């Protein structure tokens, strides 16, 4: 009497194993489909940093400008975390940029430093990171990103200048005992530039670039720390300058990259002659035309 039961149990277990195997296969298929569902695989540009990055997709922000310039050419991914310093970034670096990822970014633009450069709070809490540790952290970030892929390019952005009077006006006493000063931002910015020279890494010195504009203190910042649209334009100009001058193959400049689905199609609007269609893939708006003229101009 026990043999039929045993045979049935074995059959049920076998069917269960097959079902589990099928679920795993289906799950893998779904994950793979999700990776491909948004297109054939545009290059990914990741903006990684603190609030300067998180707020870069505001109207007129430097991240939004890059996303507009690179439409149909690259996906601009935002990984910005307000309030973070380089110490916090290291805690999750491998989660944000896992080595086992199916696709690695073509470009990572990294900004940390403004919060690190704040004066230490008497309690021991706060965003301040000593300069030596800050540089060690930035080096670790660089080495990890560089290890992702031979084609992963990296640009660092230094701390920009700050308007201390505007900070007090907007934030009141929130910065008491942990001041953010233009002097400390300069020290951290120059140190990062020196580190990047040692690493042969690309860097934009925002502390210097922003101050090339005579009225920077009132026109380039919204609250003494974060960029206005005017300040964001300077950030984009400096980033594009680095990208255009870099000897990267392939080039990552927006004017040089191929357009996704740029082939002719009978489904575009017909020309007046009714024989051909107008391929809008290569059309450049008047706004982008201005960036063709001035987008790589730098005062540095």
Coordinates of N, CA, C and O in Angstrom, one line a residue, residues 45-49 53-54 56-57 62-64 66 76-81 97 107-111 239:
X45 N 25.1 58.0 -19.1 CA 25.9 59.0 -18.4 C 25.3 59.1 -17.0 O 24.1 59.4 -16.9
X46 N 26.1 58.8 -16.0 CA 25.6 58.9 -14.6 C 26.1 60.1 -13.9 O 27.4 60.3 -13.9
X47 N 25.2 60.9 -13.3 CA 25.6 62.1 -12.5 C 25.6 61.6 -11.0 O 24.5 61.3 -10.5
X48 N 26.7 61.6 -10.4 CA 26.8 61.0 -9.0 C 27.3 62.0 -8.1 O 28.4 62.6 -8.3
X49 N 26.5 62.4 -7.0 CA 27.0 63.4 -6.1 C 26.0 63.8 -5.1 O 25.0 63.0 -4.8
X53 N 24.1 67.7 -7.5 CA 23.7 66.8 -8.5 C 22.2 66.5 -8.4 O 21.5 66.6 -9.4
X54 N 21.7 66.3 -7.2 CA 20.3 66.0 -7.0 C 19.4 67.1 -7.6 O 18.4 66.9 -8.2
X56 N 20.2 69.1 -10.1 CA 20.7 69.5 -11.4 C 19.6 69.3 -12.5 O 19.8 69.7 -13.6
X57 N 18.5 68.6 -12.1 CA 17.4 68.4 -13.1 C 16.3 69.4 -12.9 O 15.3 69.3 -13.5
X62 N 21.9 72.1 -14.7 CA 23.0 71.6 -15.6 C 22.7 70.1 -16.1 O 23.0 69.7 -17.2
X63 N 22.1 69.3 -15.2 CA 21.7 68.0 -15.6 C 20.7 68.0 -16.6 O 20.7 67.2 -17.6
X64 N 19.7 68.9 -16.5 CA 18.6 69.0 -17.4 C 19.1 69.4 -18.8 O 18.7 68.9 -19.8
X66 N 22.1 68.9 -20.0 CA 22.8 67.7 -20.6 C 21.8 66.7 -21.2 O 22.0 66.2 -22.3
X76 N 20.9 60.2 -19.5 CA 21.5 60.9 -18.4 C 20.8 60.4 -17.1 O 19.6 60.7 -16.9
X77 N 21.5 59.7 -16.3 CA 20.9 59.1 -15.1 C 21.3 59.9 -13.9 O 22.5 60.2 -13.7
X78 N 20.4 60.2 -13.0 CA 20.6 61.0 -11.9 C 20.8 60.1 -10.6 O 19.9 59.4 -10.3
X79 N 21.9 60.3 -10.0 CA 22.2 59.6 -8.7 C 22.7 60.7 -7.8 O 23.9 60.7 -7.4
X80 N 21.8 61.6 -7.4 CA 22.2 62.7 -6.5 C 21.5 62.5 -5.2 O 20.4 62.1 -5.1
X81 N 22.3 62.8 -4.1 CA 21.8 62.6 -2.7 C 22.2 63.8 -1.9 O 23.3 64.0 -1.4
X97 N 27.1 51.3 -8.2 CA 27.9 50.9 -9.4 C 28.4 49.5 -9.2 O 29.6 49.3 -8.9
X107 N 30.0 57.2 -19.1 CA 30.6 58.4 -18.4 C 29.9 58.5 -17.0 O 28.7 58.4 -16.9
X108 N 30.8 58.8 -16.0 CA 30.3 59.1 -14.7 C 30.9 60.5 -14.3 O 32.1 60.7 -14.4
X109 N 30.0 61.4 -14.0 CA 30.4 62.8 -13.5 C 30.2 62.8 -12.0 O 29.1 62.6 -11.5
X110 N 31.3 63.0 -11.3 CA 31.3 62.8 -9.8 C 31.4 64.2 -9.2 O 32.4 64.9 -9.5
X111 N 30.5 64.5 -8.2 CA 30.7 65.7 -7.4 C 30.5 65.4 -5.9 O 29.4 65.0 -5.5
X239 N 32.0 71.1 -18.7 CA 31.9 69.7 -18.9 C 32.1 69.4 -20.4 O 32.8 68.5 -20.8

